Amino acid sequence: MTEGPGCDCGCPNVFSSKQAEGDLKRYRSKGPDASTRALIRAILDEGVRGATLLDIGGGIGAIPLELLAEGLAHAESVDATEPYVRTALEEAARRGFGDRVSSHLGDFVQLASEIPAADFVTLDKVVCCYRDMPALLARAADRAQRAIGLVYPRDTWWNRIAARGIALWGWISRDPTRWHLHSVADIDAVLARAGFERHDVKRELIIAQLRYTEVAK
């Protein structure tokens, strides 16, 4: 694991070893959640045998673990929270993938220039946690050679209410974490400038929206 500058998203301050252990226990018991499974299926449809992955903000590493089991050659991950980075590496080693994974601790936007490009780049519920979405996605697109997979909250009135509630609670509790909603048009615009086009994979009516973007040839 290599360590870089910390992230200003607030995540390192709220996610503990206990949280990482709980997420890993749920993953071992039930597998990835529905939106993550949809993202994994979309990438599998592109063909992963012998390919490489960069997973940004991947937590306990569900996406790399699933794809490595299907023949992915190597997975690189970046996460701002040390307990998650450690847990993901330990679980990969336990499953026999230790020599096919590497990890970076810190803010991906600041570390991007040091991280090698990969066939696939995934951001599962990460866009909503980062204040500067254009910078995040522009650097992610720069690292992607074939496709980018995103899971993010839909910009709906009910999610806007929820975001305000989270912000209010954060102010009261002094929790620095915030939930940022970004429009589909704004996300599409950033990725289109980088040469990607959007392909819908799945929309969840209430909580999140999944987009899968593919390099335009």
GROMACS .gro file of C-alpha atoms in nm:
model
  217
    1MET     CA    1   0.000   0.000   0.000
    2THR     CA    2   0.130   0.344  -0.090
    3GLU     CA    3   0.015   0.649   0.101
    4GLY     CA    4  -0.061   0.992  -0.038
    5PRO     CA    5  -0.223   1.316   0.072
    6GLY     CA    6  -0.543   1.297   0.268
    7CYS     CA    7  -0.884   1.361   0.116
    8ASP     CA    8  -1.095   1.668   0.200
    9CYS     CA    9  -1.422   1.475   0.162
   10GLY     CA   10  -1.441   1.396   0.533
   11CYS     CA   11  -1.452   1.019   0.484
   12PRO     CA   12  -1.134   0.940   0.681
   13ASN     CA   13  -1.297   1.099   0.983
   14VAL     CA   14  -1.613   0.888   0.987
   15PHE     CA   15  -1.525   0.540   0.859
   16SER     CA   16  -1.359   0.326   1.124
   17SER     CA   17  -1.214  -0.024   1.139
   18LYS     CA   18  -1.542  -0.137   1.291
   19GLN     CA   19  -1.733  -0.001   0.990
   20ALA     CA   20  -1.494  -0.171   0.748
   21GLU     CA   21  -1.525  -0.501   0.933
   22GLY     CA   22  -1.905  -0.473   0.925
   23ASP     CA   23  -1.908  -0.403   0.552
   24LEU     CA   24  -1.680  -0.700   0.489
   25LYS     CA   25  -1.901  -0.928   0.699
   26ARG     CA   26  -2.209  -0.822   0.498
   27TYR     CA   27  -2.024  -0.872   0.170
   28ARG     CA   28  -1.910  -1.221   0.268
   29SER     CA   29  -2.265  -1.309   0.366
   30LYS     CA   30  -2.468  -1.144   0.088
   31GLY     CA   31  -2.225  -1.037  -0.183
   32PRO     CA   32  -2.232  -0.689  -0.345
   33ASP     CA   33  -2.545  -0.478  -0.316
   34ALA     CA   34  -2.781  -0.445  -0.614
   35SER     CA   35  -2.631  -0.134  -0.774
   36THR     CA   36  -2.276  -0.266  -0.735
   37ARG     CA   37  -2.381  -0.597  -0.892
   38ALA     CA   38  -2.525  -0.409  -1.190
   39LEU     CA   39  -2.197  -0.224  -1.236
   40ILE     CA   40  -2.000  -0.549  -1.212
   41ARG     CA   41  -2.225  -0.716  -1.471
   42ALA     CA   42  -2.180  -0.424  -1.710
   43ILE     CA   43  -1.803  -0.452  -1.691
   44LEU     CA   44  -1.812  -0.829  -1.725
   45ASP     CA   45  -2.012  -0.782  -2.046
   46GLU     CA   46  -1.716  -0.588  -2.185
   47GLY     CA   47  -1.479  -0.878  -2.115
   48VAL     CA   48  -1.233  -0.862  -1.825
   49ARG     CA   49  -1.004  -1.161  -1.879
   50GLY     CA   50  -0.649  -1.027  -1.886
   51ALA     CA   51  -0.768  -0.670  -1.830
   52THR     CA   52  -0.682  -0.417  -1.559
   53LEU     CA   53  -0.901  -0.219  -1.320
   54LEU     CA   54  -0.868   0.103  -1.124
   55ASP     CA   55  -1.129   0.116  -0.846
   56ILE     CA   56  -1.165   0.462  -0.689
   57GLY     CA   57  -1.316   0.481  -0.341
   58GLY     CA   58  -1.390   0.110  -0.346
   59GLY     CA   59  -1.414   0.046   0.028
   60ILE     CA   60  -1.357  -0.321   0.114
   61GLY     CA   61  -1.289  -0.402  -0.253
   62ALA     CA   62  -1.606  -0.580  -0.366
   63ILE     CA   63  -1.565  -0.482  -0.732
   64PRO     CA   64  -1.198  -0.591  -0.763
   65LEU     CA   65  -1.271  -0.917  -0.579
   66GLU     CA   66  -1.560  -1.008  -0.808
   67LEU     CA   67  -1.370  -0.921  -1.126
   68LEU     CA   68  -1.047  -1.090  -1.020
   69ALA     CA   69  -1.247  -1.409  -0.971
   70GLU     CA   70  -1.360  -1.375  -1.334
   71GLY     CA   71  -1.012  -1.345  -1.479
   72LEU     CA   72  -0.915  -0.980  -1.432
   73ALA     CA   73  -0.535  -0.960  -1.448
   74HIS     CA   74  -0.473  -0.681  -1.196
   75ALA     CA   75  -0.671  -0.439  -0.979
   76GLU     CA   76  -0.547  -0.108  -0.844
   77SER     CA   77  -0.750   0.077  -0.584
   78VAL     CA   78  -0.749   0.421  -0.425
   79ASP     CA   79  -0.934   0.504  -0.104
   80ALA     CA   80  -0.908   0.789   0.144
   81THR     CA   81  -0.979   0.572   0.448
   82GLU     CA   82  -0.698   0.360   0.592
   83PRO     CA   83  -0.920   0.092   0.755
   84TYR     CA   84  -1.084   0.021   0.420
   85VAL     CA   85  -0.754   0.005   0.233
   86ARG     CA   86  -0.613  -0.237   0.489
   87THR     CA   87  -0.927  -0.452   0.496
   88ALA     CA   88  -0.946  -0.471   0.116
   89LEU     CA   89  -0.583  -0.582   0.086
   90GLU     CA   90  -0.622  -0.843   0.358
   91GLU     CA   91  -0.936  -0.987   0.200
   92ALA     CA   92  -0.775  -1.001  -0.145
   93ALA     CA   93  -0.479  -1.188   0.002
   94ARG     CA   94  -0.710  -1.427   0.187
   95ARG     CA   95  -0.879  -1.513  -0.143
   96GLY     CA   96  -0.551  -1.576  -0.319
   97PHE     CA   97  -0.537  -1.249  -0.515
   98GLY     CA   98  -0.262  -1.082  -0.314
   99ASP     CA   99  -0.018  -1.070  -0.605
  100ARG     CA  100  -0.280  -0.919  -0.837
  101VAL     CA  101  -0.380  -0.615  -0.632
  102SER     CA  102  -0.220  -0.290  -0.522
  103SER     CA  103  -0.359   0.003  -0.333
  104HIS     CA  104  -0.309   0.372  -0.263
  105LEU     CA  105  -0.426   0.564   0.044
  106GLY     CA  106  -0.531   0.924  -0.017
  107ASP     CA  107  -0.719   1.161  -0.243
  108PHE     CA  108  -0.738   1.022  -0.597
  109VAL     CA  109  -0.749   1.369  -0.756
  110GLN     CA  110  -0.414   1.450  -0.596
  111LEU     CA  111  -0.266   1.105  -0.664
  112ALA     CA  112  -0.394   1.054  -1.020
  113SER     CA  113  -0.072   1.145  -1.199
  114GLU     CA  114   0.113   0.873  -1.004
  115ILE     CA  115  -0.138   0.597  -1.083
  116PRO     CA  116  -0.110   0.391  -1.403
  117ALA     CA  117  -0.394   0.382  -1.654
  118ALA     CA  118  -0.628   0.083  -1.655
  119ASP     CA  119  -0.874  -0.073  -1.896
  120PHE     CA  120  -1.163  -0.005  -1.660
  121VAL     CA  121  -1.218   0.263  -1.396
  122THR     CA  122  -1.499   0.233  -1.141
  123LEU     CA  123  -1.646   0.485  -0.897
  124ASP     CA  124  -1.917   0.317  -0.691
  125LYS     CA  125  -2.102   0.580  -0.485
  126VAL     CA  126  -1.799   0.809  -0.494
  127VAL     CA  127  -1.916   1.101  -0.709
  128CYS     CA  128  -2.162   1.196  -0.433
  129CYS     CA  129  -1.884   1.211  -0.174
  130TYR     CA  130  -1.649   1.445  -0.359
  131ARG     CA  131  -1.701   1.820  -0.377
  132ASP     CA  132  -1.515   1.883  -0.704
  133MET     CA  133  -1.693   1.642  -0.938
  134PRO     CA  134  -1.539   1.781  -1.263
  135ALA     CA  135  -1.185   1.732  -1.135
  136LEU     CA  136  -1.264   1.383  -1.005
  137LEU     CA  137  -1.420   1.259  -1.328
  138ALA     CA  138  -1.172   1.432  -1.558
  139ARG     CA  139  -0.883   1.258  -1.384
  140ALA     CA  140  -1.071   0.928  -1.374
  141ALA     CA  141  -1.136   0.954  -1.749
  142ASP     CA  142  -0.769   1.026  -1.809
  143ARG     CA  143  -0.681   0.696  -1.641
  144ALA     CA  144  -0.945   0.489  -1.829
  145GLN     CA  145  -0.850   0.313  -2.151
  146ARG     CA  146  -1.177   0.133  -2.224
  147ALA     CA  147  -1.463   0.226  -1.996
  148ILE     CA  148  -1.577   0.400  -1.677
  149GLY     CA  149  -1.849   0.271  -1.445
  150LEU     CA  150  -2.037   0.503  -1.211
  151VAL     CA  151  -2.293   0.461  -0.938
  152TYR     CA  152  -2.428   0.787  -0.800
  153PRO     CA  153  -2.747   0.937  -0.648
  154ARG     CA  154  -3.008   1.073  -0.883
  155ASP     CA  155  -3.060   1.448  -0.876
  156THR     CA  156  -3.425   1.433  -0.764
  157TRP     CA  157  -3.631   1.647  -0.529
  158TRP     CA  158  -3.636   1.376  -0.261
  159ASN     CA  159  -3.260   1.332  -0.277
  160ARG     CA  160  -3.214   1.710  -0.258
  161ILE     CA  161  -3.419   1.710   0.063
  162ALA     CA  162  -3.209   1.423   0.197
  163ALA     CA  163  -2.887   1.606   0.108
  164ARG     CA  164  -3.002   1.914   0.299
  165GLY     CA  165  -3.088   1.696   0.597
  166ILE     CA  166  -2.744   1.532   0.591
  167ALA     CA  167  -2.577   1.873   0.566
  168LEU     CA  168  -2.781   2.002   0.862
  169TRP     CA  169  -2.693   1.699   1.072
  170GLY     CA  170  -2.329   1.737   0.974
  171TRP     CA  171  -2.333   2.098   1.091
  172ILE     CA  172  -2.495   2.000   1.423
  173SER     CA  173  -2.268   1.701   1.484
  174ARG     CA  174  -1.955   1.860   1.331
  175ASP     CA  175  -1.933   1.570   1.088
  176PRO     CA  176  -1.744   1.696   0.777
  177THR     CA  177  -1.901   1.443   0.540
  178ARG     CA  178  -2.139   1.589   0.282
  179TRP     CA  179  -2.360   1.435   0.012
  180HIS     CA  180  -2.324   1.612  -0.323
  181LEU     CA  181  -2.584   1.572  -0.598
  182HIS     CA  182  -2.477   1.626  -0.959
  183SER     CA  183  -2.699   1.636  -1.264
  184VAL     CA  184  -2.673   1.377  -1.538
  185ALA     CA  185  -2.605   1.657  -1.787
  186ASP     CA  186  -2.309   1.787  -1.586
  187ILE     CA  187  -2.158   1.439  -1.550
  188ASP     CA  188  -2.215   1.362  -1.918
  189ALA     CA  189  -2.049   1.689  -2.018
  190VAL     CA  190  -1.730   1.616  -1.824
  191LEU     CA  191  -1.700   1.265  -1.966
  192ALA     CA  192  -1.795   1.368  -2.320
  193ARG     CA  193  -1.510   1.618  -2.323
  194ALA     CA  194  -1.281   1.326  -2.236
  195GLY     CA  195  -1.414   1.117  -2.527
  196PHE     CA  196  -1.672   0.902  -2.350
  197GLU     CA  197  -2.037   0.837  -2.426
  198ARG     CA  198  -2.302   0.727  -2.180
  199HIS     CA  199  -2.486   0.393  -2.181
  200ASP     CA  200  -2.764   0.339  -1.927
  201VAL     CA  201  -2.727   0.016  -1.733
  202LYS     CA  202  -2.973   0.050  -1.446
  203ARG     CA  203  -3.174   0.315  -1.266
  204GLU     CA  204  -3.289   0.266  -0.910
  205LEU     CA  205  -3.612   0.455  -0.860
  206ILE     CA  206  -3.544   0.597  -0.515
  207ILE     CA  207  -3.182   0.585  -0.408
  208ALA     CA  208  -2.927   0.580  -0.686
  209GLN     CA  209  -2.870   0.591  -1.057
  210LEU     CA  210  -2.614   0.382  -1.239
  211ARG     CA  211  -2.444   0.494  -1.557
  212TYR     CA  212  -2.189   0.309  -1.761
  213THR     CA  213  -1.974   0.514  -1.998
  214GLU     CA  214  -1.771   0.373  -2.281
  215VAL     CA  215  -1.488   0.525  -2.479
  216ALA     CA  216  -1.624   0.669  -2.802
  217LYS     CA  217  -1.435   0.530  -3.099
   0.00000   0.00000   0.00000
